[in-house]
Tab-separated table of C-alpha atoms in Angstrom:
chain	number	residue	atom	x	y	z
A	1	MET	CA	1.553	14.603	38.201
A	2	ILE	CA	3.109	15.796	34.917
A	3	THR	CA	3.278	12.264	33.545
A	4	ALA	CA	-0.349	11.665	34.476
A	5	THR	CA	-1.479	14.923	32.805
A	6	VAL	CA	0.505	14.187	29.657
A	7	GLY	CA	-0.798	10.619	29.652
A	8	THR	CA	-4.398	11.855	29.948
A	9	VAL	CA	-4.010	14.375	27.127
A	10	VAL	CA	-2.297	11.848	24.824
A	11	ALA	CA	-4.973	9.251	25.675
A	12	PHE	CA	-7.656	11.831	24.864
A	13	PHE	CA	-6.112	12.466	21.458
A	14	ALA	CA	-5.656	8.735	20.873
A	15	VAL	CA	-9.368	8.141	21.581
A	16	LEU	CA	-10.265	11.135	19.405
A	17	GLY	CA	-8.048	9.673	16.694
A	18	LEU	CA	-9.778	6.306	16.946
A	19	PHE	CA	-13.157	8.003	16.726
A	20	LEU	CA	-12.085	10.036	13.683
A	21	TYR	CA	-10.705	6.885	12.074
A	22	LEU	CA	-14.008	5.062	12.581
A	23	VAL	CA	-15.870	8.051	11.119
A	24	THR	CA	-13.524	7.944	8.097
A	25	VAL	CA	-14.120	4.205	7.635
A	26	PHE	CA	-17.901	4.585	8.072
A	27	ASN	CA	-18.106	7.457	5.586
A	28	GLY	CA	-15.906	5.526	3.164
A	29	LEU	CA	-18.240	2.528	3.241
A	30	ILE	CA	-21.314	4.697	2.710
A	31	ARG	CA	-19.534	6.481	-0.135
A	32	LEU	CA	-18.675	3.180	-1.805
A	33	LYS	CA	-22.277	1.997	-1.499
A	34	VAL	CA	-23.539	5.240	-3.044
A	35	ASN	CA	-20.875	5.016	-5.764
A	36	ILE	CA	-22.152	1.583	-6.787
A	37	ASP	CA	-25.719	2.849	-7.088
A	38	LYS	CA	-24.506	5.854	-9.058
A	39	ALA	CA	-22.347	3.716	-11.356
A	40	TRP	CA	-25.337	1.455	-11.980
A	41	ALA	CA	-27.618	4.438	-12.710
A	42	ASN	CA	-25.040	5.643	-15.236
A	43	ILE	CA	-25.237	2.299	-17.061
A	44	ASP	CA	-29.025	2.150	-16.808
A	45	VAL	CA	-29.445	5.513	-18.495
A	46	LEU	CA	-27.398	4.303	-21.480
A	47	LEU	CA	-29.281	1.004	-21.658
A	48	LYS	CA	-32.535	2.962	-21.739
A	49	GLN	CA	-31.238	5.137	-24.567
A	50	ARG	CA	-30.352	1.969	-26.459
A	51	HIS	CA	-33.810	0.477	-25.881
A	52	ASP	CA	-35.385	3.674	-27.182
A	53	LEU	CA	-33.346	3.522	-30.379
A	54	VAL	CA	-34.144	-0.101	-31.277
A	55	PRO	CA	-37.730	0.593	-32.537
A	56	ASN	CA	-36.314	3.304	-34.833
A	57	LEU	CA	-33.791	0.825	-36.198
A	58	VAL	CA	-36.474	-1.813	-36.724
A	59	ALA	CA	-38.649	0.737	-38.522
A	60	VAL	CA	-35.817	1.643	-40.899
A	61	VAL	CA	-34.968	-1.992	-41.652
A	62	LYS	CA	-38.637	-3.035	-42.045
A	63	GLY	CA	-38.822	-0.794	-45.090
A	64	TYR	CA	-36.942	-3.533	-46.934
A	65	LYS	CA	-39.606	-6.158	-47.604
A	66	ASP	CA	-37.238	-9.056	-48.246
A	67	PHE	CA	-35.191	-8.424	-45.051
A	68	GLU	CA	-34.654	-11.528	-42.920
A	69	GLN	CA	-37.642	-11.420	-40.528
A	70	LYS	CA	-36.131	-13.712	-37.900
A	71	THR	CA	-33.372	-11.192	-37.181
A	72	LEU	CA	-35.947	-8.479	-36.551
A	73	THR	CA	-38.129	-10.754	-34.417
A	74	ASP	CA	-35.086	-11.750	-32.336
A	75	LEU	CA	-34.106	-8.102	-31.883
A	76	THR	CA	-37.598	-7.089	-30.781
A	77	ALA	CA	-37.791	-10.048	-28.397
A	78	ALA	CA	-34.358	-9.176	-26.958
A	79	ARG	CA	-35.476	-5.587	-26.371
A	80	THR	CA	-38.688	-6.725	-24.664
A	81	ALA	CA	-36.716	-9.127	-22.457
A	82	SER	CA	-34.244	-6.358	-21.614
A	83	LEU	CA	-37.036	-3.979	-20.613
A	84	GLY	CA	-38.608	-6.639	-18.400
A	85	ALA	CA	-35.376	-7.705	-16.639
A	86	VAL	CA	-35.368	-6.924	-12.922
A	87	SER	CA	-32.358	-8.483	-11.227
A	88	LEU	CA	-28.816	-7.411	-12.018
A	89	SER	CA	-27.853	-10.750	-13.553
A	90	ASP	CA	-31.048	-10.770	-15.649
A	91	LYS	CA	-30.296	-7.248	-16.837
A	92	ALA	CA	-26.723	-8.226	-17.672
A	93	GLN	CA	-27.934	-11.275	-19.568
A	94	ALA	CA	-30.628	-9.286	-21.408
A	95	ALA	CA	-28.134	-6.542	-22.321
A	96	GLU	CA	-25.770	-9.210	-23.652
A	97	THR	CA	-28.542	-10.785	-25.734
A	98	LEU	CA	-29.605	-7.386	-27.112
A	99	THR	CA	-25.995	-6.621	-28.058
A	100	GLY	CA	-25.822	-10.007	-29.801
A	101	SER	CA	-29.065	-9.336	-31.696
A	102	LEU	CA	-27.867	-5.901	-32.781
A	103	ASN	CA	-24.536	-7.279	-33.945
A	104	ARG	CA	-26.362	-9.983	-35.874
A	105	LEU	CA	-28.592	-7.387	-37.541
A	106	PHE	CA	-25.606	-5.233	-38.493
A	107	ALA	CA	-23.878	-8.283	-39.925
A	108	VAL	CA	-26.951	-9.295	-41.970
A	109	VAL	CA	-27.287	-5.733	-43.284
A	110	GLU	CA	-23.940	-6.273	-45.039
A	111	ASN	CA	-26.012	-8.214	-47.618
A	112	TYR	CA	-28.228	-5.193	-48.299
A	113	PRO	CA	-25.983	-2.535	-49.848
A	114	GLN	CA	-28.845	-0.079	-50.379
A	115	LEU	CA	-29.927	-0.277	-46.740
A	116	LYS	CA	-26.330	-0.080	-45.595
A	117	ALA	CA	-25.863	3.153	-47.515
A	118	GLN	CA	-29.018	4.791	-46.137
A	119	GLN	CA	-28.262	7.863	-44.056
A	120	ASN	CA	-30.830	7.100	-41.324
A	121	PHE	CA	-29.465	3.633	-40.875
A	122	LEU	CA	-25.862	4.790	-40.776
A	123	GLU	CA	-26.648	7.363	-38.102
A	124	LEU	CA	-28.521	4.838	-35.988
A	125	GLN	CA	-25.728	2.318	-36.393
A	126	LYS	CA	-23.131	4.849	-35.265
A	127	THR	CA	-25.206	6.013	-32.287
A	128	LEU	CA	-25.851	2.439	-31.171
A	129	SER	CA	-22.227	1.513	-31.629
A	130	ASP	CA	-21.093	4.542	-29.558
A	131	LEU	CA	-23.623	3.667	-26.866
A	132	GLU	CA	-22.355	0.102	-26.834
A	133	SER	CA	-18.764	1.305	-26.283
A	134	GLN	CA	-19.916	3.625	-23.511
A	135	VAL	CA	-21.885	0.833	-21.856
A	136	ALA	CA	-18.810	-1.397	-22.010
A	137	ASP	CA	-16.651	1.288	-20.348
A	138	ARG	CA	-19.222	2.067	-17.673
A	139	ARG	CA	-19.764	-1.643	-17.029
A	140	SER	CA	-16.051	-2.007	-16.439
A	141	PHE	CA	-16.155	1.039	-14.119
A	142	TYR	CA	-19.162	-0.386	-12.268
A	143	ASN	CA	-17.381	-3.717	-11.805
A	144	ASP	CA	-14.263	-1.940	-10.501
A	145	THR	CA	-16.415	-0.026	-8.014
A	146	VAL	CA	-18.118	-3.222	-6.862
A	147	ALA	CA	-14.749	-4.982	-6.581
A	148	ALA	CA	-13.394	-2.130	-4.408
A	149	TYR	CA	-16.513	-2.294	-2.222
A	150	ASN	CA	-16.393	-6.095	-1.888
A	151	ALA	CA	-12.705	-5.971	-0.982
A	152	ARG	CA	-13.248	-3.186	1.530
A	153	ILE	CA	-16.106	-4.870	3.429
A	154	ALA	CA	-13.992	-8.005	3.744
A	155	GLN	CA	-10.888	-6.188	5.054
A	156	PHE	CA	-9.998	-5.364	8.637
A	157	PRO	CA	-11.037	-3.018	10.245
A	158	ASP	CA	-13.825	-2.153	7.771
A	159	VAL	CA	-15.293	-5.631	8.182
A	160	LEU	CA	-16.210	-4.778	11.795
A	161	LEU	CA	-18.275	-1.764	10.776
A	162	ALA	CA	-19.626	-3.396	7.602
A	163	GLY	CA	-21.122	-6.203	9.698
A	164	GLY	CA	-22.909	-3.697	11.923
A	165	MET	CA	-24.116	-1.745	8.906
A	166	LYS	CA	-25.424	-4.987	7.365
A	167	LEU	CA	-23.434	-4.426	4.183
A	168	THR	CA	-23.267	-7.499	1.992
A	169	ARG	CA	-21.336	-8.418	-1.138
A	170	ARG	CA	-22.662	-6.998	-4.402
A	171	ASP	CA	-22.777	-8.790	-7.746
A	172	LEU	CA	-20.720	-7.755	-10.726
A	173	PHE	CA	-22.515	-6.688	-13.890
A	174	GLN	CA	-21.880	-9.724	-16.052
A	175	ALA	CA	-23.889	-12.449	-17.673
A	176	ALA	CA	-23.606	-15.932	-16.171
A	177	GLU	CA	-20.772	-17.876	-17.838
A	178	GLY	CA	-23.070	-20.524	-19.345
A	179	GLU	CA	-25.420	-17.932	-20.754
A	180	LYS	CA	-22.842	-16.092	-22.836
A	181	GLY	CA	-23.257	-17.267	-26.386
A	182	ILE	CA	-21.324	-16.451	-29.504
A	183	VAL	CA	-23.616	-14.795	-32.007
A	184	GLN	CA	-23.976	-17.023	-35.017
A	185	VAL	CA	-24.467	-15.032	-38.180
A	186	ASN	CA	-25.453	-16.739	-41.376
A	187	LEU	CA	-24.529	-14.274	-44.076
A	188	ALA	CA	-25.850	-16.585	-46.756
A	189	ALA	CA	-29.330	-16.593	-45.221
A	190	SER	CA	-30.769	-13.799	-47.335
B	1	MET	CA	14.697	0.498	-0.898
B	2	SER	CA	11.932	2.348	-2.778
B	3	PRO	CA	11.368	6.085	-2.118
B	4	PRO	CA	7.975	5.534	-0.394
B	5	ALA	CA	9.555	2.936	1.906
B	6	LEU	CA	12.395	5.345	2.690
B	7	ARG	CA	9.927	8.122	3.442
B	8	ARG	CA	8.007	5.799	5.769
B	9	LEU	CA	11.241	4.801	7.509
B	10	GLY	CA	12.238	8.454	7.938
B	11	ALA	CA	8.843	9.308	9.394
B	12	PHE	CA	9.093	6.325	11.737
B	13	PHE	CA	12.470	7.445	13.128
B	14	PHE	CA	11.243	11.007	13.509
B	15	VAL	CA	8.259	9.812	15.519
B	16	LEU	CA	10.547	7.523	17.526
B	17	PHE	CA	12.800	10.476	18.304
B	18	LEU	CA	9.867	12.521	19.597
B	19	VAL	CA	8.390	9.630	21.555
B	20	SER	CA	11.740	8.730	23.079
B	21	GLY	CA	11.868	12.192	24.600
B	22	GLY	CA	13.594	14.575	22.187
B	23	THR	CA	11.366	17.437	23.263
B	24	PRO	CA	11.490	16.754	27.038
B	25	VAL	CA	15.304	16.587	26.857
B	26	PHE	CA	15.324	19.925	25.059
B	27	ALA	CA	12.990	21.317	27.729
B	28	TYR	CA	15.215	19.976	30.520
B	29	TYR	CA	18.327	21.694	29.149
B	30	SER	CA	16.362	24.889	28.501
B	31	SER	CA	15.500	25.165	32.186
B	32	TYR	CA	19.122	26.137	33.105
B	33	SER	CA	18.786	29.853	32.305
B	34	SER	CA	15.730	32.070	32.297
B	35	ALA	CA	16.352	33.244	28.695
B	36	ASP	CA	16.556	29.661	27.498
B	37	GLN	CA	13.535	28.820	29.612
B	38	GLY	CA	11.472	31.552	27.936
B	39	ARG	CA	12.536	30.302	24.532
B	40	GLY	CA	11.823	26.713	25.611
B	41	ILE	CA	8.283	27.624	26.673
B	42	LEU	CA	7.733	29.340	23.336
B	43	PHE	CA	9.051	26.327	21.387
B	44	CYS	CA	7.006	23.860	23.422
B	45	ALA	CA	3.826	25.921	23.036
B	46	ALA	CA	4.436	26.220	19.290
B	47	GLY	CA	5.130	22.473	19.148
B	48	LEU	CA	1.898	21.765	20.982
B	49	VAL	CA	-0.140	23.832	18.535
B	50	GLY	CA	1.807	22.285	15.655
B	51	GLY	CA	1.138	18.800	17.033
B	52	VAL	CA	-2.611	19.377	17.176
B	53	ALA	CA	-2.560	20.848	13.649
B	54	ALA	CA	-0.478	17.903	12.354
B	55	PHE	CA	-2.884	15.456	14.001
B	56	PHE	CA	-5.945	16.864	12.184
B	57	TRP	CA	-3.984	17.397	8.975
B	58	GLY	CA	-3.068	13.693	9.098
B	59	PHE	CA	-6.736	12.767	9.175
B	60	ALA	CA	-7.467	15.036	6.231
B	61	GLN	CA	-4.695	13.214	4.334
B	62	LEU	CA	-6.157	9.847	5.356
B	63	ARG	CA	-9.581	10.920	4.104
B	64	THR	CA	-8.124	11.915	0.724
B	65	LYS	CA	-6.215	8.642	0.493
B	66	ARG	CA	-9.325	6.572	1.160
B	67	LEU	CA	-11.374	8.681	-1.247
B	68	MET	CA	-8.769	8.034	-3.917
B	69	GLN	CA	-8.830	4.301	-3.198
B	70	ASP	CA	-12.634	4.177	-3.301
B	71	ILE	CA	-12.998	5.683	-6.761
B	72	PRO	CA	-11.746	3.483	-9.583
B	73	LEU	CA	-9.885	5.005	-12.490
B	74	SER	CA	-12.315	5.844	-15.272
B	75	THR	CA	-11.827	6.218	-18.996
B	76	VAL	CA	-12.779	9.516	-20.626
B	77	ARG	CA	-15.637	7.785	-22.491
B	78	ALA	CA	-17.061	6.261	-19.291
B	79	MET	CA	-17.039	9.540	-17.361
B	80	ALA	CA	-20.322	10.639	-15.845
B	81	PRO	CA	-21.041	13.788	-13.817
B	82	GLY	CA	-19.610	13.542	-10.302
B	83	LEU	CA	-16.238	12.851	-8.749
B	84	VAL	CA	-13.982	11.020	-11.217
B	85	GLU	CA	-10.386	9.898	-11.568
B	86	ILE	CA	-8.879	9.855	-15.011
B	87	SER	CA	-5.405	9.360	-16.322
B	88	GLY	CA	-4.084	10.318	-19.718
B	89	SER	CA	-1.550	12.387	-21.533
B	90	ALA	CA	-1.622	16.153	-21.934
B	91	VAL	CA	-2.658	17.247	-25.413
B	92	ASP	CA	-0.426	19.609	-27.366
B	93	TRP	CA	-3.128	22.270	-27.757
B	94	CYS	CA	-2.393	26.002	-27.491
B	95	PRO	CA	0.702	25.415	-25.320
B	96	PHE	CA	2.380	28.226	-23.377
B	97	GLU	CA	6.014	28.936	-22.905
B	98	GLY	CA	7.132	28.347	-19.330
B	99	PRO	CA	7.979	31.878	-18.051
B	100	LEU	CA	11.289	30.765	-16.504
B	101	SER	CA	12.302	27.618	-18.369
B	102	GLY	CA	11.033	28.696	-21.796
B	103	ARG	CA	9.784	25.121	-22.330
B	104	LYS	CA	6.530	24.373	-24.111
B	105	CYS	CA	3.903	23.432	-21.503
B	106	VAL	CA	0.147	23.179	-20.964
B	107	TYR	CA	0.300	24.218	-17.317
B	108	TYR	CA	2.913	26.085	-15.282
B	109	GLU	CA	3.459	27.675	-11.915
B	110	TYR	CA	6.488	29.681	-10.962
B	111	GLU	CA	7.981	31.437	-7.986
B	112	ILE	CA	10.807	33.952	-7.791
B	113	GLU	CA	12.325	34.395	-4.326
B	114	GLN	CA	14.874	36.818	-2.998
B	115	TYR	CA	17.344	36.013	-0.234
B	116	VAL	CA	16.758	38.481	2.583
B	117	SER	CA	19.063	38.752	5.574
B	118	SER	CA	18.823	41.107	8.498
B	119	GLY	CA	20.999	40.454	11.526
B	120	LYS	CA	20.719	36.804	12.562
B	121	ASN	CA	17.603	36.202	10.501
B	122	CYS	CA	17.845	35.224	6.877
B	123	HIS	CA	15.218	33.662	4.658
B	124	TRP	CA	13.897	33.411	1.108
B	125	GLU	CA	11.079	35.829	0.403
B	126	THR	CA	8.732	35.418	-2.564
B	127	ILE	CA	8.809	38.499	-4.756
B	128	LEU	CA	6.918	37.181	-7.765
B	129	SER	CA	4.746	34.126	-8.319
B	130	GLY	CA	2.032	32.978	-10.674
B	131	ASN	CA	0.428	30.087	-12.503
B	132	SER	CA	-1.758	29.319	-15.502
B	133	LYS	CA	-4.715	27.967	-13.522
B	134	THR	CA	-7.194	30.092	-15.439
B	135	SER	CA	-6.231	28.434	-18.738
B	136	PRO	CA	-7.781	25.038	-19.439
B	137	PHE	CA	-5.953	22.201	-21.139
B	138	PHE	CA	-6.926	18.818	-22.529
B	139	ILE	CA	-5.933	15.298	-21.626
B	140	GLN	CA	-6.604	12.195	-23.666
B	141	ASP	CA	-6.638	8.467	-23.188
B	142	GLU	CA	-7.369	5.697	-25.674
B	143	THR	CA	-11.139	6.384	-25.490
B	144	GLY	CA	-11.329	10.156	-25.826
B	145	MET	CA	-10.221	13.625	-24.861
B	146	VAL	CA	-11.562	15.921	-22.152
B	147	MET	CA	-10.958	19.462	-20.967
B	148	VAL	CA	-9.448	20.086	-17.545
B	149	ALA	CA	-10.040	23.479	-15.925
B	150	PRO	CA	-7.243	23.641	-13.322
B	151	GLU	CA	-8.616	26.581	-11.322
B	152	GLY	CA	-8.941	25.611	-7.659
B	153	SER	CA	-6.887	22.432	-8.021
B	154	LYS	CA	-4.143	21.123	-5.759
B	155	VAL	CA	-1.277	20.596	-8.175
B	156	ILE	CA	1.276	17.934	-7.271
B	157	ILE	CA	4.089	18.090	-9.789
B	158	PRO	CA	7.826	18.042	-9.181
B	159	ARG	CA	10.110	20.983	-9.723
B	160	ALA	CA	10.982	21.130	-13.406
B	161	TYR	CA	13.329	24.086	-13.316
B	162	GLN	CA	15.347	25.747	-10.571
B	163	LEU	CA	18.089	28.325	-10.740
B	164	GLU	CA	19.882	30.372	-8.110
B	165	THR	CA	21.671	33.529	-9.032
B	166	GLY	CA	23.842	35.889	-7.013
B	167	VAL	CA	26.412	38.620	-7.306
B	168	PHE	CA	28.592	36.571	-9.679
B	169	THR	CA	25.839	34.770	-11.582
B	170	GLU	CA	23.773	36.691	-14.049
B	171	VAL	CA	20.032	36.217	-14.448
B	172	PRO	CA	19.297	34.791	-17.932
B	173	GLY	CA	18.017	37.440	-20.357
B	174	ARG	CA	14.630	35.774	-20.854
B	175	ILE	CA	13.960	35.804	-17.107
B	176	SER	CA	15.189	39.352	-16.529
B	177	ASP	CA	12.903	40.527	-19.392
B	178	PHE	CA	10.026	38.642	-17.793
B	179	MET	CA	10.727	40.312	-14.444
B	180	ASP	CA	11.074	43.731	-16.035
B	181	ARG	CA	7.664	43.340	-17.682
B	182	ARG	CA	6.241	42.795	-14.197
B	183	GLY	CA	8.070	45.754	-12.728
B	184	VAL	CA	10.515	43.741	-10.629
B	185	SER	CA	14.212	44.325	-11.036
B	186	CYS	CA	16.819	41.634	-10.646
B	187	ARG	CA	19.424	44.200	-9.598
B	188	SER	CA	19.819	45.877	-6.247
B	189	PHE	CA	19.983	49.631	-5.606
B	190	PHE	CA	23.742	49.648	-6.210
B	191	GLY	CA	23.459	47.801	-9.521
B	192	PHE	CA	24.614	44.415	-8.174
B	193	GLU	CA	22.695	41.256	-8.998
B	194	LYS	CA	20.313	40.275	-6.199
B	195	LYS	CA	20.548	36.792	-4.732
B	196	LEU	CA	17.515	35.180	-6.350
B	197	ARG	CA	16.011	31.720	-6.642
B	198	PHE	CA	13.784	30.801	-9.585
B	199	THR	CA	11.501	27.761	-9.426
B	200	GLU	CA	9.104	26.476	-12.059
B	201	ARG	CA	6.814	23.455	-12.123
B	202	HIS	CA	5.063	22.552	-15.336
B	203	LEU	CA	3.254	19.931	-17.362
B	204	GLU	CA	4.547	19.498	-20.862
B	205	PRO	CA	2.478	18.185	-23.779
B	206	VAL	CA	2.401	14.366	-23.837
B	207	ASP	CA	3.240	14.249	-20.092
B	208	LYS	CA	1.203	11.680	-18.156
B	209	VAL	CA	-1.429	13.438	-16.066
B	210	PHE	CA	-3.627	12.071	-13.298
B	211	VAL	CA	-6.734	14.077	-12.454
B	212	MET	CA	-9.139	13.562	-9.596
B	213	GLY	CA	-11.930	16.093	-9.845
B	214	THR	CA	-15.561	16.707	-10.591
B	215	CYS	CA	-16.848	15.884	-14.036
B	216	GLN	CA	-19.389	18.554	-14.922
B	217	GLU	CA	-20.961	20.555	-17.712
B	218	SER	CA	-18.369	22.855	-19.188
B	219	SER	CA	-19.197	26.537	-19.078
B	220	ALA	CA	-16.196	27.502	-21.216
B	221	ARG	CA	-16.930	28.077	-24.880
B	222	LEU	CA	-13.706	27.574	-26.769
B	223	THR	CA	-13.496	28.907	-30.277
B	224	GLU	CA	-11.260	26.130	-31.516
B	225	PRO	CA	-11.198	23.097	-29.237
B	226	PRO	CA	-8.948	20.229	-30.374
B	227	SER	CA	-10.669	17.739	-32.646
B	228	GLY	CA	-11.969	14.688	-30.818
B	229	ALA	CA	-12.627	16.495	-27.535
B	230	THR	CA	-15.681	15.359	-25.559
B	231	SER	CA	-18.100	18.214	-26.025
B	232	GLY	CA	-19.934	19.765	-23.111
B	233	LEU	CA	-18.027	18.040	-20.300
B	234	CYS	CA	-14.953	19.030	-18.356
B	235	VAL	CA	-13.151	18.069	-15.165
B	236	ALA	CA	-12.998	20.940	-12.702
B	237	LYS	CA	-13.385	21.889	-9.065
B	238	GLY	CA	-16.748	20.847	-7.610
B	239	LEU	CA	-19.253	23.371	-6.346
B	240	ARG	CA	-18.408	22.702	-2.687
B	241	SER	CA	-15.071	24.081	-1.593
B	242	SER	CA	-14.286	20.852	0.299
B	243	GLU	CA	-14.408	18.739	-2.871
B	244	VAL	CA	-11.118	17.209	-3.843
B	245	PHE	CA	-9.470	18.367	-7.062
B	246	ILE	CA	-5.969	17.022	-7.602
B	247	LEU	CA	-3.770	17.354	-10.647
B	248	SER	CA	-0.536	15.414	-10.780
B	249	ASP	CA	1.960	13.726	-13.022
B	250	GLU	CA	2.290	10.886	-10.500
B	251	SER	CA	0.222	7.720	-10.829
B	252	GLN	CA	-2.813	6.986	-8.671
B	253	ARG	CA	-0.848	4.387	-6.710
B	254	GLU	CA	2.049	6.765	-6.030
B	255	LEU	CA	-0.335	9.452	-4.836
B	256	GLU	CA	-2.198	7.015	-2.579
B	257	SER	CA	1.104	5.935	-1.079
B	258	SER	CA	2.180	9.543	-0.597
B	259	PHE	CA	-1.109	10.510	1.102
B	260	GLY	CA	-0.791	7.399	3.285
B	261	ASP	CA	2.688	8.480	4.404
B	262	HIS	CA	1.458	11.978	5.172
B	263	ALA	CA	-1.434	10.556	7.182
B	264	PHE	CA	0.893	8.302	9.200
B	265	PHE	CA	3.358	11.120	9.758
B	266	GLY	CA	0.669	13.633	10.671
B	267	ILE	CA	-1.359	11.465	13.037
B	268	PHE	CA	1.428	9.687	14.931
B	269	GLY	CA	3.924	12.540	14.643
B	270	GLY	CA	1.268	14.966	15.856
B	271	LEU	CA	0.374	12.706	18.756
B	272	ALA	CA	4.029	12.360	19.773
B	273	LEU	CA	4.576	16.091	19.420
B	274	ILE	CA	1.552	16.833	21.602
B	275	GLY	CA	2.815	14.470	24.307
B	276	GLY	CA	6.430	15.625	24.160
B	277	CYS	CA	5.688	19.351	24.021
B	278	LEU	CA	3.104	19.164	26.749
B	279	TYR	CA	5.583	17.341	28.972
B	280	GLY	CA	8.234	19.966	28.241
B	281	LEU	CA	5.821	22.853	28.765
B	282	LEU	CA	4.572	21.584	32.105
B	283	ASN	CA	8.162	20.992	33.234
B	284	LEU	CA	9.280	24.472	32.208
B	285	LEU	CA	6.287	26.112	33.840
B	286	GLY	CA	7.137	24.169	36.987
B	287	ILE	CA	3.722	22.560	37.279
B	288	ALA	CA	4.342	19.471	39.329
């Protein structure tokens, strides 16, 4: 009688424990999914700030009539492509291209000492450079979050719940290997 | 063997002891006399309540462990409002003097206990305690510096200073002055030194600090924040009381391991305690 009572109570707590464990796992998976969306939103807001600053930069540089036009055209095209990107890999690729175009512009500006010394330009350059560093950090954070999520949905026992919740692997925020190009800057061009 | 492995092994043997019938054996021997039986019932009932509490506490520890695992470590520059984990070193900005140790620190907590004995019962009783949770400090990593407002945090730092004094050991002058300022004497009615224990935990400048808390707009307006500090943001306790806010000088991995051990100990130990104490209780009450 005593053994049966004790057995029933312990079994009750064991089942309660299993239930609580499943709730913990379920909540953890939902939290990870939300974290990914939040981490992405935190990158997106910075990318948008960067897009908004590019026209200002172009306007400042355009003031110099003999400035290399191709650099400006490339930058504007990269911004347009970045704004139009929909999928994560497209956005990553577009962000990479925009970074390349900006770096190219900053490199070319080295040949224009007057422009380089202009206060407006310096401020924009600093803001864009800070944004770029922040984007890099948040991209790394986003990728860590995705990696944690991908690992979790593949591990036991989370994999059992993840299947039922129809959770699938998420992509990292990175440009496709073949699409990453080194920015070629011809300083002698101007 | 590493300390976490040793802890796990210790917890395992403790659980094994309970499962193998430590409590029922105690209950069996207690049933010889009525005085022992009364005490046995009390112990078993307390164990039962303790077991249930340990069981749920274990799940709370498991939840914290998983939460910690799910949030990657962020840099100060990458921080965005919400729950974050950052690691850096404490900045030497407006440091305090540890009230007991006298060491320069950015955060401290202390406790002064007195040894109290009456008849068979003797225990340490806290007569003075405090911390610097209302004073913010800064931590920095290679990308920036951010303010940490420790109010409401769970601080996990080892003991940095401990001293026991008695009739033949004098309380250091700095500490007795500190106690006097707070109206607590270190001497008894007859002029003898009380038996006291002094404990201090602190974070010194340049110490490694791990923080898991909520990144939010800072409401504090400091007159002279350190140069390079991220303006407008701080890491503090979230608006909901259930939000995790941990401050420690241990690494993220060490803390995860420690929470994992607590969860294992709490859940399985609690379960074993429930079973064992219930068995003992039913036996002692003669419910067959």
